[in-house]
Amino acid sequence: MKSKLFSLVAVILFAISAHASCPTYMDGAHILNGGSELRNITAKLQNLDAEPYYLTTNDLHGAPDFDTYVKNTMYNCHISDSSGNNIKNNVILFAVYPAGRGISMYEGSLWYAALGNGSKFQDIKDNYMKPKFRDRDWVGGFKLGANATADYIV
């Protein structure tokens, strides 16, 4: 009886941990210094009712490309469906893959109009984030990108 109860508890705990939501700063590439320098802009976005996430990685963990990796992460964090296309309505996700020179941004439906259905993200990536990322200033790129995003959604 004890072993069956233990097995049941282990399965429940695994299920809970496998479906836990993810932290705001998912820094697999270890380039955000714990997110401390992003806290002010994160609070600014949160005050606008956004749910921001910052994702970094140098390993795609078996995904065929960076976009698939980001979508898998969003699904595992319960901020999108399994396709990665139906994102929670208030989410804004910024992602960078330094080893593969990838940048992605995703927004929930609440921000479609303000962000031009994603078209403003190209401006944000090209004019705010990429210049900093080229200089390997990852935090600076995220700060500028998040601040520009906040300016668009005000």
PDB file of C-alpha atoms in Angstrom:
ATOM      1  CA  MET A   1       0.000   0.000   0.000  1.00  0.00           C
ATOM      2  CA  LYS A   2       2.820   2.388   0.903  1.00  0.00           C
ATOM      3  CA  SER A   3       4.538   1.914  -2.459  1.00  0.00           C
ATOM      4  CA  LYS A   4       1.289   2.540  -4.367  1.00  0.00           C
ATOM      5  CA  LEU A   5       0.670   5.713  -2.362  1.00  0.00           C
ATOM      6  CA  PHE A   6       4.258   6.820  -2.917  1.00  0.00           C
ATOM      7  CA  SER A   7       3.921   6.168  -6.665  1.00  0.00           C
ATOM      8  CA  LEU A   8       0.678   8.135  -6.801  1.00  0.00           C
ATOM      9  CA  VAL A   9       2.247  11.080  -4.952  1.00  0.00           C
ATOM     10  CA  ALA A  10       5.289  10.978  -7.250  1.00  0.00           C
ATOM     11  CA  VAL A  11       3.071  11.024 -10.365  1.00  0.00           C
ATOM     12  CA  ILE A  12       1.019  13.940  -9.017  1.00  0.00           C
ATOM     13  CA  LEU A  13       4.135  15.941  -8.114  1.00  0.00           C
ATOM     14  CA  PHE A  14       5.636  15.255 -11.544  1.00  0.00           C
ATOM     15  CA  ALA A  15       2.424  16.369 -13.243  1.00  0.00           C
ATOM     16  CA  ILE A  16       2.330  19.569 -11.202  1.00  0.00           C
ATOM     17  CA  SER A  17       5.987  20.395 -11.860  1.00  0.00           C
ATOM     18  CA  ALA A  18       5.702  19.554 -15.557  1.00  0.00           C
ATOM     19  CA  HIS A  19       2.869  22.042 -15.944  1.00  0.00           C
ATOM     20  CA  ALA A  20       4.123  24.828 -13.711  1.00  0.00           C
ATOM     21  CA  SER A  21       4.221  28.309 -15.139  1.00  0.00           C
ATOM     22  CA  CYS A  22       7.635  29.724 -15.937  1.00  0.00           C
ATOM     23  CA  PRO A  23       9.420  32.684 -14.403  1.00  0.00           C
ATOM     24  CA  THR A  24       9.490  36.073 -16.096  1.00  0.00           C
ATOM     25  CA  TYR A  25      13.218  35.701 -16.773  1.00  0.00           C
ATOM     26  CA  MET A  26      14.034  32.363 -18.448  1.00  0.00           C
ATOM     27  CA  ASP A  27      17.757  32.860 -18.875  1.00  0.00           C
ATOM     28  CA  GLY A  28      19.148  29.627 -20.285  1.00  0.00           C
ATOM     29  CA  ALA A  29      22.039  31.522 -21.898  1.00  0.00           C
ATOM     30  CA  HIS A  30      22.976  33.125 -18.545  1.00  0.00           C
ATOM     31  CA  ILE A  31      23.173  36.639 -19.958  1.00  0.00           C
ATOM     32  CA  LEU A  32      20.517  38.536 -17.984  1.00  0.00           C
ATOM     33  CA  ASN A  33      22.229  38.698 -14.593  1.00  0.00           C
ATOM     34  CA  GLY A  34      19.113  37.381 -12.877  1.00  0.00           C
ATOM     35  CA  GLY A  35      16.929  39.978 -14.582  1.00  0.00           C
ATOM     36  CA  SER A  36      17.701  42.639 -11.981  1.00  0.00           C
ATOM     37  CA  GLU A  37      18.391  45.297 -14.622  1.00  0.00           C
ATOM     38  CA  LEU A  38      15.091  44.508 -16.349  1.00  0.00           C
ATOM     39  CA  ARG A  39      12.875  44.885 -13.287  1.00  0.00           C
ATOM     40  CA  ASN A  40      11.876  48.527 -13.933  1.00  0.00           C
ATOM     41  CA  ILE A  41      10.835  47.988 -17.549  1.00  0.00           C
ATOM     42  CA  THR A  42       9.132  44.735 -16.549  1.00  0.00           C
ATOM     43  CA  ALA A  43       7.133  46.651 -13.929  1.00  0.00           C
ATOM     44  CA  LYS A  44       6.258  49.294 -16.553  1.00  0.00           C
ATOM     45  CA  LEU A  45       4.855  46.607 -18.853  1.00  0.00           C
ATOM     46  CA  GLN A  46       3.022  44.942 -15.962  1.00  0.00           C
ATOM     47  CA  ASN A  47       1.463  48.286 -15.023  1.00  0.00           C
ATOM     48  CA  LEU A  48       0.048  48.344 -18.566  1.00  0.00           C
ATOM     49  CA  ASP A  49      -1.551  44.921 -17.841  1.00  0.00           C
ATOM     50  CA  ALA A  50       1.051  43.046 -19.894  1.00  0.00           C
ATOM     51  CA  GLU A  51       2.560  39.737 -18.802  1.00  0.00           C
ATOM     52  CA  PRO A  52       6.144  40.032 -20.075  1.00  0.00           C
ATOM     53  CA  TYR A  53       8.639  37.191 -20.449  1.00  0.00           C
ATOM     54  CA  TYR A  54      12.304  37.257 -21.426  1.00  0.00           C
ATOM     55  CA  LEU A  55      13.757  34.056 -22.864  1.00  0.00           C
ATOM     56  CA  THR A  56      17.403  33.370 -23.669  1.00  0.00           C
ATOM     57  CA  THR A  57      19.054  30.143 -24.799  1.00  0.00           C
ATOM     58  CA  ASN A  58      22.195  28.831 -26.409  1.00  0.00           C
ATOM     59  CA  ASP A  59      20.744  25.329 -26.814  1.00  0.00           C
ATOM     60  CA  LEU A  60      17.619  24.456 -28.791  1.00  0.00           C
ATOM     61  CA  HIS A  61      17.157  21.221 -26.797  1.00  0.00           C
ATOM     62  CA  GLY A  62      16.358  19.155 -29.880  1.00  0.00           C
ATOM     63  CA  ALA A  63      14.076  21.685 -31.585  1.00  0.00           C
ATOM     64  CA  PRO A  64      14.789  22.039 -35.330  1.00  0.00           C
ATOM     65  CA  ASP A  65      14.986  25.849 -35.147  1.00  0.00           C
ATOM     66  CA  PHE A  66      14.750  28.774 -32.744  1.00  0.00           C
ATOM     67  CA  ASP A  67      11.123  29.592 -33.554  1.00  0.00           C
ATOM     68  CA  THR A  68      10.062  26.036 -32.712  1.00  0.00           C
ATOM     69  CA  TYR A  69      12.102  26.162 -29.497  1.00  0.00           C
ATOM     70  CA  VAL A  70      10.342  29.394 -28.449  1.00  0.00           C
ATOM     71  CA  LYS A  71       6.903  27.971 -29.279  1.00  0.00           C
ATOM     72  CA  ASN A  72       7.684  24.776 -27.330  1.00  0.00           C
ATOM     73  CA  THR A  73       8.769  26.874 -24.353  1.00  0.00           C
ATOM     74  CA  MET A  74       5.584  28.963 -24.497  1.00  0.00           C
ATOM     75  CA  TYR A  75       3.488  25.791 -24.560  1.00  0.00           C
ATOM     76  CA  ASN A  76       5.414  24.216 -21.655  1.00  0.00           C
ATOM     77  CA  CYS A  77       4.971  27.443 -19.674  1.00  0.00           C
ATOM     78  CA  HIS A  78       1.220  27.497 -20.359  1.00  0.00           C
ATOM     79  CA  ILE A  79       1.318  30.787 -22.215  1.00  0.00           C
ATOM     80  CA  SER A  80       0.228  29.278 -25.550  1.00  0.00           C
ATOM     81  CA  ASP A  81      -1.449  26.218 -27.017  1.00  0.00           C
ATOM     82  CA  SER A  82       0.616  23.367 -28.477  1.00  0.00           C
ATOM     83  CA  SER A  83       0.971  25.143 -31.853  1.00  0.00           C
ATOM     84  CA  GLY A  84       2.531  28.178 -30.166  1.00  0.00           C
ATOM     85  CA  ASN A  85       0.220  30.383 -32.187  1.00  0.00           C
ATOM     86  CA  ASN A  86      -2.574  31.001 -29.676  1.00  0.00           C
ATOM     87  CA  ILE A  87      -0.827  32.950 -26.962  1.00  0.00           C
ATOM     88  CA  LYS A  88      -2.446  34.168 -23.743  1.00  0.00           C
ATOM     89  CA  ASN A  89      -4.010  37.512 -24.598  1.00  0.00           C
ATOM     90  CA  ASN A  90      -1.828  39.734 -22.385  1.00  0.00           C
ATOM     91  CA  VAL A  91       1.565  38.057 -22.962  1.00  0.00           C
ATOM     92  CA  ILE A  92       4.534  39.801 -24.539  1.00  0.00           C
ATOM     93  CA  LEU A  93       7.565  37.553 -24.991  1.00  0.00           C
ATOM     94  CA  PHE A  94      11.056  38.682 -25.983  1.00  0.00           C
ATOM     95  CA  ALA A  95      13.533  35.946 -26.927  1.00  0.00           C
ATOM     96  CA  VAL A  96      17.142  35.803 -28.048  1.00  0.00           C
ATOM     97  CA  TYR A  97      19.379  32.934 -29.151  1.00  0.00           C
ATOM     98  CA  PRO A  98      22.904  34.414 -29.080  1.00  0.00           C
ATOM     99  CA  ALA A  99      24.637  31.283 -30.404  1.00  0.00           C
ATOM    100  CA  GLY A 100      22.336  31.207 -33.442  1.00  0.00           C
ATOM    101  CA  ARG A 101      21.810  34.953 -33.806  1.00  0.00           C
ATOM    102  CA  GLY A 102      18.051  34.591 -33.418  1.00  0.00           C
ATOM    103  CA  ILE A 103      15.575  37.141 -32.081  1.00  0.00           C
ATOM    104  CA  SER A 104      11.854  36.508 -31.619  1.00  0.00           C
ATOM    105  CA  MET A 105       8.994  38.480 -30.183  1.00  0.00           C
ATOM    106  CA  TYR A 106       5.425  37.329 -29.609  1.00  0.00           C
ATOM    107  CA  GLU A 107       2.326  39.127 -28.391  1.00  0.00           C
ATOM    108  CA  GLY A 108      -1.087  38.051 -27.186  1.00  0.00           C
ATOM    109  CA  SER A 109      -4.301  39.262 -28.829  1.00  0.00           C
ATOM    110  CA  LEU A 110      -4.707  42.146 -26.385  1.00  0.00           C
ATOM    111  CA  TRP A 111      -1.774  43.868 -28.097  1.00  0.00           C
ATOM    112  CA  TYR A 112      -2.517  43.061 -31.776  1.00  0.00           C
ATOM    113  CA  ALA A 113      -3.888  46.518 -32.625  1.00  0.00           C
ATOM    114  CA  ALA A 114      -1.248  48.480 -30.701  1.00  0.00           C
ATOM    115  CA  LEU A 115       1.573  46.417 -32.176  1.00  0.00           C
ATOM    116  CA  GLY A 116       0.157  46.248 -35.702  1.00  0.00           C
ATOM    117  CA  ASN A 117      -0.420  42.479 -35.521  1.00  0.00           C
ATOM    118  CA  GLY A 118       3.293  42.033 -34.938  1.00  0.00           C
ATOM    119  CA  SER A 119       4.482  44.445 -37.641  1.00  0.00           C
ATOM    120  CA  LYS A 120       5.839  46.882 -35.041  1.00  0.00           C
ATOM    121  CA  PHE A 121       8.049  44.101 -33.711  1.00  0.00           C
ATOM    122  CA  GLN A 122      10.223  44.303 -36.824  1.00  0.00           C
ATOM    123  CA  ASP A 123      10.868  47.988 -36.066  1.00  0.00           C
ATOM    124  CA  ILE A 124      11.564  47.173 -32.414  1.00  0.00           C
ATOM    125  CA  LYS A 125      13.946  44.346 -33.304  1.00  0.00           C
ATOM    126  CA  ASP A 126      15.782  46.258 -36.045  1.00  0.00           C
ATOM    127  CA  ASN A 127      16.046  49.672 -34.402  1.00  0.00           C
ATOM    128  CA  TYR A 128      16.191  48.934 -30.693  1.00  0.00           C
ATOM    129  CA  MET A 129      17.287  45.392 -29.955  1.00  0.00           C
ATOM    130  CA  LYS A 130      19.658  44.336 -32.755  1.00  0.00           C
ATOM    131  CA  PRO A 131      22.090  47.267 -32.365  1.00  0.00           C
ATOM    132  CA  LYS A 132      22.588  46.390 -28.697  1.00  0.00           C
ATOM    133  CA  PHE A 133      22.701  42.649 -29.366  1.00  0.00           C
ATOM    134  CA  ARG A 134      25.408  43.193 -32.019  1.00  0.00           C
ATOM    135  CA  ASP A 135      27.490  44.721 -29.231  1.00  0.00           C
ATOM    136  CA  ARG A 136      26.611  41.724 -27.022  1.00  0.00           C
ATOM    137  CA  ASP A 137      24.650  44.025 -24.701  1.00  0.00           C
ATOM    138  CA  TRP A 138      21.811  41.582 -24.124  1.00  0.00           C
ATOM    139  CA  VAL A 139      20.214  43.375 -21.197  1.00  0.00           C
ATOM    140  CA  GLY A 140      20.421  46.713 -23.037  1.00  0.00           C
ATOM    141  CA  GLY A 141      18.714  45.218 -26.090  1.00  0.00           C
ATOM    142  CA  PHE A 142      15.903  43.765 -24.007  1.00  0.00           C
ATOM    143  CA  LYS A 143      15.500  47.046 -22.103  1.00  0.00           C
ATOM    144  CA  LEU A 144      15.256  49.135 -25.272  1.00  0.00           C
ATOM    145  CA  GLY A 145      12.939  46.616 -26.945  1.00  0.00           C
ATOM    146  CA  ALA A 146      10.647  46.344 -23.925  1.00  0.00           C
ATOM    147  CA  ASN A 147      10.563  50.117 -23.494  1.00  0.00           C
ATOM    148  CA  ALA A 148       9.676  50.657 -27.172  1.00  0.00           C
ATOM    149  CA  THR A 149       6.964  48.006 -26.829  1.00  0.00           C
ATOM    150  CA  ALA A 150       5.570  49.787 -23.773  1.00  0.00           C
ATOM    151  CA  ASP A 151       5.523  53.064 -25.722  1.00  0.00           C
ATOM    152  CA  TYR A 152       3.487  51.408 -28.494  1.00  0.00           C
ATOM    153  CA  ILE A 153       0.912  49.864 -26.149  1.00  0.00           C
ATOM    154  CA  VAL A 154       0.277  52.915 -23.969  1.00  0.00           C
TER     155      VAL A 154
END
